[in-house]
C-alpha positions as a printed NumPy array, in Angstrom:
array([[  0.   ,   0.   ,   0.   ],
       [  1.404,   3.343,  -0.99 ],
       [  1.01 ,   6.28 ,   1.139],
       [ -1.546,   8.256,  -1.023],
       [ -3.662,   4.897,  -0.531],
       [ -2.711,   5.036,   3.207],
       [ -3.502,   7.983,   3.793],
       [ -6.821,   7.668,   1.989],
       [ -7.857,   4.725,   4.192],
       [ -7.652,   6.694,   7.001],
       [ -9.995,   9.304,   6.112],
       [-12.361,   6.851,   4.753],
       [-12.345,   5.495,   7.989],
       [-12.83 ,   8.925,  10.129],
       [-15.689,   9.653,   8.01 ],
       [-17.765,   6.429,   8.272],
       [-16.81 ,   6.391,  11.976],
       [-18.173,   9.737,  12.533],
       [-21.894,   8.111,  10.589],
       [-21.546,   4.778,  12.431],
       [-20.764,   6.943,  16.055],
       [-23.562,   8.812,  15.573],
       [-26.136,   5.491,  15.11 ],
       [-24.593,   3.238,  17.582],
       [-24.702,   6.558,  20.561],
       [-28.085,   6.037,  20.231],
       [-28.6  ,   2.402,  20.194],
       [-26.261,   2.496,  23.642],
       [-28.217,   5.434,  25.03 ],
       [-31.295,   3.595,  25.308],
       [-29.856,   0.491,  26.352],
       [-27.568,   2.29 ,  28.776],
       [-31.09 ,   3.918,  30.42 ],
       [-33.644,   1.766,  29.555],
       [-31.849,  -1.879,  29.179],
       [-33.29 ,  -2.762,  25.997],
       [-31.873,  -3.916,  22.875],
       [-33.562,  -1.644,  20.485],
       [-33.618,  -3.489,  16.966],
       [-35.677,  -0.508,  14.94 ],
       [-33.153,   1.743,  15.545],
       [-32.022,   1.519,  11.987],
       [-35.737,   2.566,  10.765],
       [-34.871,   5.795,  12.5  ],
       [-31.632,   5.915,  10.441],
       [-33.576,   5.182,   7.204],
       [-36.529,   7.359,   7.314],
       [-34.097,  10.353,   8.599],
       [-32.102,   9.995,   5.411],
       [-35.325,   9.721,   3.555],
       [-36.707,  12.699,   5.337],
       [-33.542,  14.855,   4.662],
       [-33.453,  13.469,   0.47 ],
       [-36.691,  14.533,   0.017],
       [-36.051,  18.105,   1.391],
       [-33.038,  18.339,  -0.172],
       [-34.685,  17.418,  -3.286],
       [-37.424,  20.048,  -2.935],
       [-34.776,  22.81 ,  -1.594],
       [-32.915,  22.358,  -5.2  ],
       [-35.941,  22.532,  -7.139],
       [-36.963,  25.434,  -5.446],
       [-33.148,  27.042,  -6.065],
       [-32.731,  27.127,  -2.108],
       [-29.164,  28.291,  -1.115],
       [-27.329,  24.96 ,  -0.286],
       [-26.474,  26.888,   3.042],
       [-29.455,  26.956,   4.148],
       [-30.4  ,  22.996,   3.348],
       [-26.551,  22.505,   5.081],
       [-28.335,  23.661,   8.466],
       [-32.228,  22.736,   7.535],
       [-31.637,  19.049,   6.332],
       [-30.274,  17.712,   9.619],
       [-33.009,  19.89 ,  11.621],
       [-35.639,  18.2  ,   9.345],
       [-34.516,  14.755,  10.231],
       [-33.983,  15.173,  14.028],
       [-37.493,  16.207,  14.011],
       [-38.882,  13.348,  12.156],
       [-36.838,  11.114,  14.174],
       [-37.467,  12.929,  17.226],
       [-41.687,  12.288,  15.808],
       [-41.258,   8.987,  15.604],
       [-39.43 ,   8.212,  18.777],
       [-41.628,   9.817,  21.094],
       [-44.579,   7.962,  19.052],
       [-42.601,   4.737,  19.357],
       [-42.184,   5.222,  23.163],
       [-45.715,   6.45 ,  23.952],
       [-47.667,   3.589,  22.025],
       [-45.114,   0.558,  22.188],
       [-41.883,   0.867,  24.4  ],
       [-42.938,   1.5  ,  27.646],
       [-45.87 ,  -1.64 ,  27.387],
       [-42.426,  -3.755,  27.599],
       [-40.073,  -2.191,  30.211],
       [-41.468,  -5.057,  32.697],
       [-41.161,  -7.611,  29.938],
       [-38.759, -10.708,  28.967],
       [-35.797,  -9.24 ,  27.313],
       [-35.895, -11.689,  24.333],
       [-39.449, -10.481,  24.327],
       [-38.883,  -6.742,  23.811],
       [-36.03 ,  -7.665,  21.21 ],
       [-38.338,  -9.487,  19.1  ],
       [-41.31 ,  -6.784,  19.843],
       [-38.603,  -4.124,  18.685],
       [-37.391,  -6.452,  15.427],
       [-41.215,  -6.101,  14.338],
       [-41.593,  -2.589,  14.526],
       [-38.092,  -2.657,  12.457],
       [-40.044,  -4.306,  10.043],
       [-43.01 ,  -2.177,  10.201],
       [-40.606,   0.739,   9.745],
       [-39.356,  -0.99 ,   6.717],
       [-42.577,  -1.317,   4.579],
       [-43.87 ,   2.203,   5.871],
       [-40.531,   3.382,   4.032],
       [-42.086,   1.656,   1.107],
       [-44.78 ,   2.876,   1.33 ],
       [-44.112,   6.604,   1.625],
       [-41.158,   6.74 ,  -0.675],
       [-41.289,   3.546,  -2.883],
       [-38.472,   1.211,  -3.967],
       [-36.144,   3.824,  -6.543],
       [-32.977,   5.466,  -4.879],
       [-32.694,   8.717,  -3.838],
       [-29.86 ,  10.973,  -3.932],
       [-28.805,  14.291,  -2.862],
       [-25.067,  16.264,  -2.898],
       [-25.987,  19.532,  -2.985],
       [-24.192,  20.004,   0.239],
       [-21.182,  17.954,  -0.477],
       [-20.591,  19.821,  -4.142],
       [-21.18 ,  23.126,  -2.37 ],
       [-18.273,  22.867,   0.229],
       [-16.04 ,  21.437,  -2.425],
       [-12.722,  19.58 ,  -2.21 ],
       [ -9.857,  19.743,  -0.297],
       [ -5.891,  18.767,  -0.769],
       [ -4.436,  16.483,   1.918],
       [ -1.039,  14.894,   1.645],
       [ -2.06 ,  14.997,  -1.872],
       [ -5.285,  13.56 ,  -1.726],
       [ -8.131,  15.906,  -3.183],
       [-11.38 ,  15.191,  -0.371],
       [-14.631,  16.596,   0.297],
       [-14.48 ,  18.987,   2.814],
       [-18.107,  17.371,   3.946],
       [-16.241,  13.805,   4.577],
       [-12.846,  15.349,   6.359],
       [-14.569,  17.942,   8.107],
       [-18.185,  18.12 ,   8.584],
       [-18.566,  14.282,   9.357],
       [-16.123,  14.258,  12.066],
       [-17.187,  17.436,  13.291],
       [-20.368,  16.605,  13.91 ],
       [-19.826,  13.774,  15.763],
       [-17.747,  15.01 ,  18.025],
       [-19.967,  17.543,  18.655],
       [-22.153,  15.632,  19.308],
       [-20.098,  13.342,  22.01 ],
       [-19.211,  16.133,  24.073],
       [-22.555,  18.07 ,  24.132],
       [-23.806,  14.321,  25.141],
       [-20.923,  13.793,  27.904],
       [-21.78 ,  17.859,  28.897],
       [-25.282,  17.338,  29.249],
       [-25.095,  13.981,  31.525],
       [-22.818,  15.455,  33.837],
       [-23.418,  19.016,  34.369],
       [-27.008,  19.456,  33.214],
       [-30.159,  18.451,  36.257],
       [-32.018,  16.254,  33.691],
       [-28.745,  14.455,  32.669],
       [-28.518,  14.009,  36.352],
       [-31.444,  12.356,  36.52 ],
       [-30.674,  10.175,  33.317],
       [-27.573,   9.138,  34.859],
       [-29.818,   8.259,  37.864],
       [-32.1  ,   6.211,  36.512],
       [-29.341,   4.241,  34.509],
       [-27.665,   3.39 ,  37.426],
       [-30.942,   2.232,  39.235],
       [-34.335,   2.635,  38.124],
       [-36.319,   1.945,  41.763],
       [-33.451,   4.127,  44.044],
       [-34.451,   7.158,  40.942],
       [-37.807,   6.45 ,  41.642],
       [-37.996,   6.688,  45.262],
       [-35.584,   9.523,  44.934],
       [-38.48 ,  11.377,  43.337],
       [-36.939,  11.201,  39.668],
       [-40.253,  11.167,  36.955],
       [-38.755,   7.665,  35.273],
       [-41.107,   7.689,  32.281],
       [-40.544,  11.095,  31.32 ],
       [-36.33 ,  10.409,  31.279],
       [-37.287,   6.951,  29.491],
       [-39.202,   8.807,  27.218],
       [-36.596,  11.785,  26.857],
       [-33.921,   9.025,  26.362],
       [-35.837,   7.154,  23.711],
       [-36.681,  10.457,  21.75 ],
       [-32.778,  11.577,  21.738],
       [-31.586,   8.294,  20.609],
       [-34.368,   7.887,  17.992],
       [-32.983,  11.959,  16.879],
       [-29.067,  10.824,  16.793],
       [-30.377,   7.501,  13.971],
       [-31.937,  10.639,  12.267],
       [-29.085,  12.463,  12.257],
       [-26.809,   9.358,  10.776],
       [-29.192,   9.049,   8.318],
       [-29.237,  12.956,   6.983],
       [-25.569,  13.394,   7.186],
       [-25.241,   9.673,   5.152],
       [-27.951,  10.615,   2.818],
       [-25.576,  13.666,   1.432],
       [-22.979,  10.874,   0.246],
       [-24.997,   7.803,  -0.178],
       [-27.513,   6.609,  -2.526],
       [-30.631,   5.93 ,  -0.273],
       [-32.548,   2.471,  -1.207],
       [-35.148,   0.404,   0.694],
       [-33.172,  -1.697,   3.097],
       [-30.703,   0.362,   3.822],
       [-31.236,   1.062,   7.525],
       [-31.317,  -3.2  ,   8.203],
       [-27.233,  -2.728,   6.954],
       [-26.234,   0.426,   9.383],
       [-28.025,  -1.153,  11.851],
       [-25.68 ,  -4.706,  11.77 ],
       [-22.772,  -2.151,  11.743],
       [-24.015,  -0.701,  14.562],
       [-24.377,  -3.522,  16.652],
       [-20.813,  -5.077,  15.977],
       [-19.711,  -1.079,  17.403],
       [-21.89 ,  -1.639,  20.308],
       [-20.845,  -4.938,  21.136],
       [-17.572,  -4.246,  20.789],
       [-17.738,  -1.577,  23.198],
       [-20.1  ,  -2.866,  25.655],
       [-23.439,  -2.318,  25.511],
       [-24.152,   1.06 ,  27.536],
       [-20.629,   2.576,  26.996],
       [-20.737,   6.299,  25.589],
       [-16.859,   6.889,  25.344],
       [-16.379,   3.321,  24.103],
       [-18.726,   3.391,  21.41 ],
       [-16.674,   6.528,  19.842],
       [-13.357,   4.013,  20.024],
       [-15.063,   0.996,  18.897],
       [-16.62 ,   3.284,  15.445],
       [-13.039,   4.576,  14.766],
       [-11.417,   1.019,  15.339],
       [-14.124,  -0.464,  13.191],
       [-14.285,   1.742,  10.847],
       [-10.643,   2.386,   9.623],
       [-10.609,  -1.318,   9.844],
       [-13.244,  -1.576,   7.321],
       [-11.818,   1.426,   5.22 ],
       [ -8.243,  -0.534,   5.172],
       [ -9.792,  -4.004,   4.132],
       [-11.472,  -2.439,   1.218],
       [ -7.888,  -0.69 ,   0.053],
       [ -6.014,  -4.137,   0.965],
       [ -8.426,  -6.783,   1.014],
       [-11.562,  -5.969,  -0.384],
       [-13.586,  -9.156,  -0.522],
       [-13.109,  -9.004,   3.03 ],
       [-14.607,  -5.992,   3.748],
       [-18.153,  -6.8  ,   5.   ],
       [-16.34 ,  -9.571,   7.376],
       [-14.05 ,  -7.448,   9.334],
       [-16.287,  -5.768,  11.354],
       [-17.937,  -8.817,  12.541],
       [-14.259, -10.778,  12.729],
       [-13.454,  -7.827,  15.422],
       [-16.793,  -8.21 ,  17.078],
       [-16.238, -12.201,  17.593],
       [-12.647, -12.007,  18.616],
       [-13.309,  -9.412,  21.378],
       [-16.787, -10.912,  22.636],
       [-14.975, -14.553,  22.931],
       [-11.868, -12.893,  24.761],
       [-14.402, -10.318,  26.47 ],
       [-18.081, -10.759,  26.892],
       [-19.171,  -7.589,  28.05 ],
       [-17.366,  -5.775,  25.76 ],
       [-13.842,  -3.819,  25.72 ],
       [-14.748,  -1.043,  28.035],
       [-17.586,  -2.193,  30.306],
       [-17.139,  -4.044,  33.777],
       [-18.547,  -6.694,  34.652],
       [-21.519,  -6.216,  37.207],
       [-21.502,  -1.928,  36.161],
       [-23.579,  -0.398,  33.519],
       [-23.087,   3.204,  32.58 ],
       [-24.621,   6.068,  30.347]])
C-alpha cells in the first residue's frame, strides 16, 4: 500500500466512523437507560435519510441556497426522528419495560419491520440521492489527496460535537442528572423522586434523533434504497458490542477502530470488507463478553 492509498484509508475510515458513532450513541443510550436492545433503531436511520433526500430534493428545485439545506436538512430529520421516537415510546416501548428481554427484542425487530414497509410505502423502492451540500463545500488537498471537505470535516465534526454536548449534558445538566440516575438504578431514581417515564421517554426520543441524524448526514454521500437502515443497523451492533453495551466513550473508540478497519480491508483486502467488522466483534466478545470497556456487574450512560 502506498502512502496516497494510506492515507486515503484513514480518512475513509474517520468519516464512516463519525456516521456509524452517531447510530450506535443512540442504540447504547437507550440500552444504557432503559436496558433494551432496540432493533428498529435503523428505521430511524432510514426514514431520517429519507426525510432529509426529500427536502433536499425540494430545496434544489426550489433554487434554495445549499447553506441553508446545510443547516435545515439535519433539523428536518432530528425532528422526524425525534416524531417517531416519542410515538414509538408512547404507544409501544414503555408496554415492555417489565417484559422478557428476548421479548422486547423481538417486539422491537417487528416494529423494524413495520418501519421498513412504511418506508415503502411513503417513498417507494427507486434510490434517492442528494449532494448539494457535499458539491457546495467542495474539495480539499491532503497529503495529496483531493477530499470533500463534507467527509474530512463536517462528518467528524459533527460527531464530536455531538459526544461532548452528550458527555456535557449527563454530567453538568439536572435532567442528565437524573438520566444518569435512573441508569444506574431505576427503583433508588424512583424513590428519589426522579419522573422515570418522562427520562425513558426523553432518552428514547434523543436516541431515535441521533439515527436521524446518521441518516441525513449519510444521505448527502450515499444513494438511499429500501433496506438500507437493516445494513447500518448490523454495523451498529458489531460497534456496540464491541464496546459494551451502555458505553458512551467506548462506542466513539469501537466506530473509529471499526471503521478504519473496514476502510483498510477495502484498500487491501476488499472481498473481506463486509467480514471485518464482525471478525473484530467475535474475537473481542470470545476474549471479552461484556465488551472492551464495560465491567462486569456496572452499567453506565
Amino acid at each position: 500500500m502506498n502512502q496516497e492509498l494510506f492515507f486515503l484509508a484513514i480518512l475513509d475510515g474517520l468519516s464512516y466512523a463519525a456516521l456509524l458513532f452517531l447510530v450506535a450513541l443512540g442504540i447504547t443510550l437507550v440500552f444504557g437507560v432503559m436496558n433494551i436492545i432496540n432493533m428498529a433503531h435503523g428505521g430511524f436511520f432510514a426514514i431520517g435519510g429519507y426525510a432529509a433526500a426529500s427536502v433536499g430534493i425540494w430545496a434544489a428545485a426550489a433554487q434554495v441556497s445549499p447553506l441553508w439545506s446545510f443547516i435545515m436538512l439535519p433539523l428536518v430529520a432530528i425532528a422526524v426522528g425525534a416524531l417517531f421516537g416519542g410515538l414509538m415510546e408512547t404507544c409501544l416501548m414503555r408496554r415492555i419495560y417489565d417484559k422478557d428481554p428476548v421479548l422486547q427484542l423481538l417486539i422491537t425487530f417487528a416494529a423494524f419491520m413495520i418501519f421498513e414497509d412504511l418506508q415503502r410505502m411513503i417513498w417507494g423502492t427507486q434510490p434517492y440521492s442528494v449532494s448539494e451540500i457535499v458539491n457546495y463545500l467542495g474539495v480539499a488537498e491532503v497529503m495529496g489527496i483531493t477530499y470533500t471537505y463534507y467527509q474530512l470535516l463536517v462528518l467528524p465534526g459533527v460527531a464530536l460535537v455531538v459526544f461532548f454536548a452528550l458527555r456535557y449534558f449527563l454530567r453538568r445538566s439536572l435532567i442528565g442528572r437524573q438520566v444518569v440516575a435512573v441508569a444506574h438504578h431505576r427503583e433508588v431514581a424512583t424513590a428519589m423522586g426522579i419522573n422515570v417515564k418522562r427520562i425513558c421517554l426523553l432518552t428514547f426520543i434523543a436516541g431515535s434523533a441521533l439515527g436521524a441524524l446518521g441518516g441525513a448526514l449519510a444521505v448527502q454521500t450515499t444513494s438511499w434504497v429500501a433496506g438500507i437502515g437493516a445494513e447500518m443497523i448490523v454495523l451498529s451492533f458489531a460497534v456496540v458490542a464491541t464496546a459494551g453495551l451502555g458505553q458512551i466513550e467506548g462506542a466513539l473508540i469501537a466506530a473509529i477502530m471499526i471503521g478504519l478497519a473496514r476502510a483498510f480491508s477495502v484498500y487491501l483486502l476488499p472481498e473481506l470488507e463486509v467480514l471485518v467488522p464482525y471478525l473484530i466483534m467475535t474475537l473481542v466478545l470470545l476474549f471479552r463478553p461484556q465488551g472492551l470497556f464495560s465491567v462486569a456487574k456496572a452499567r453506565r450512560v
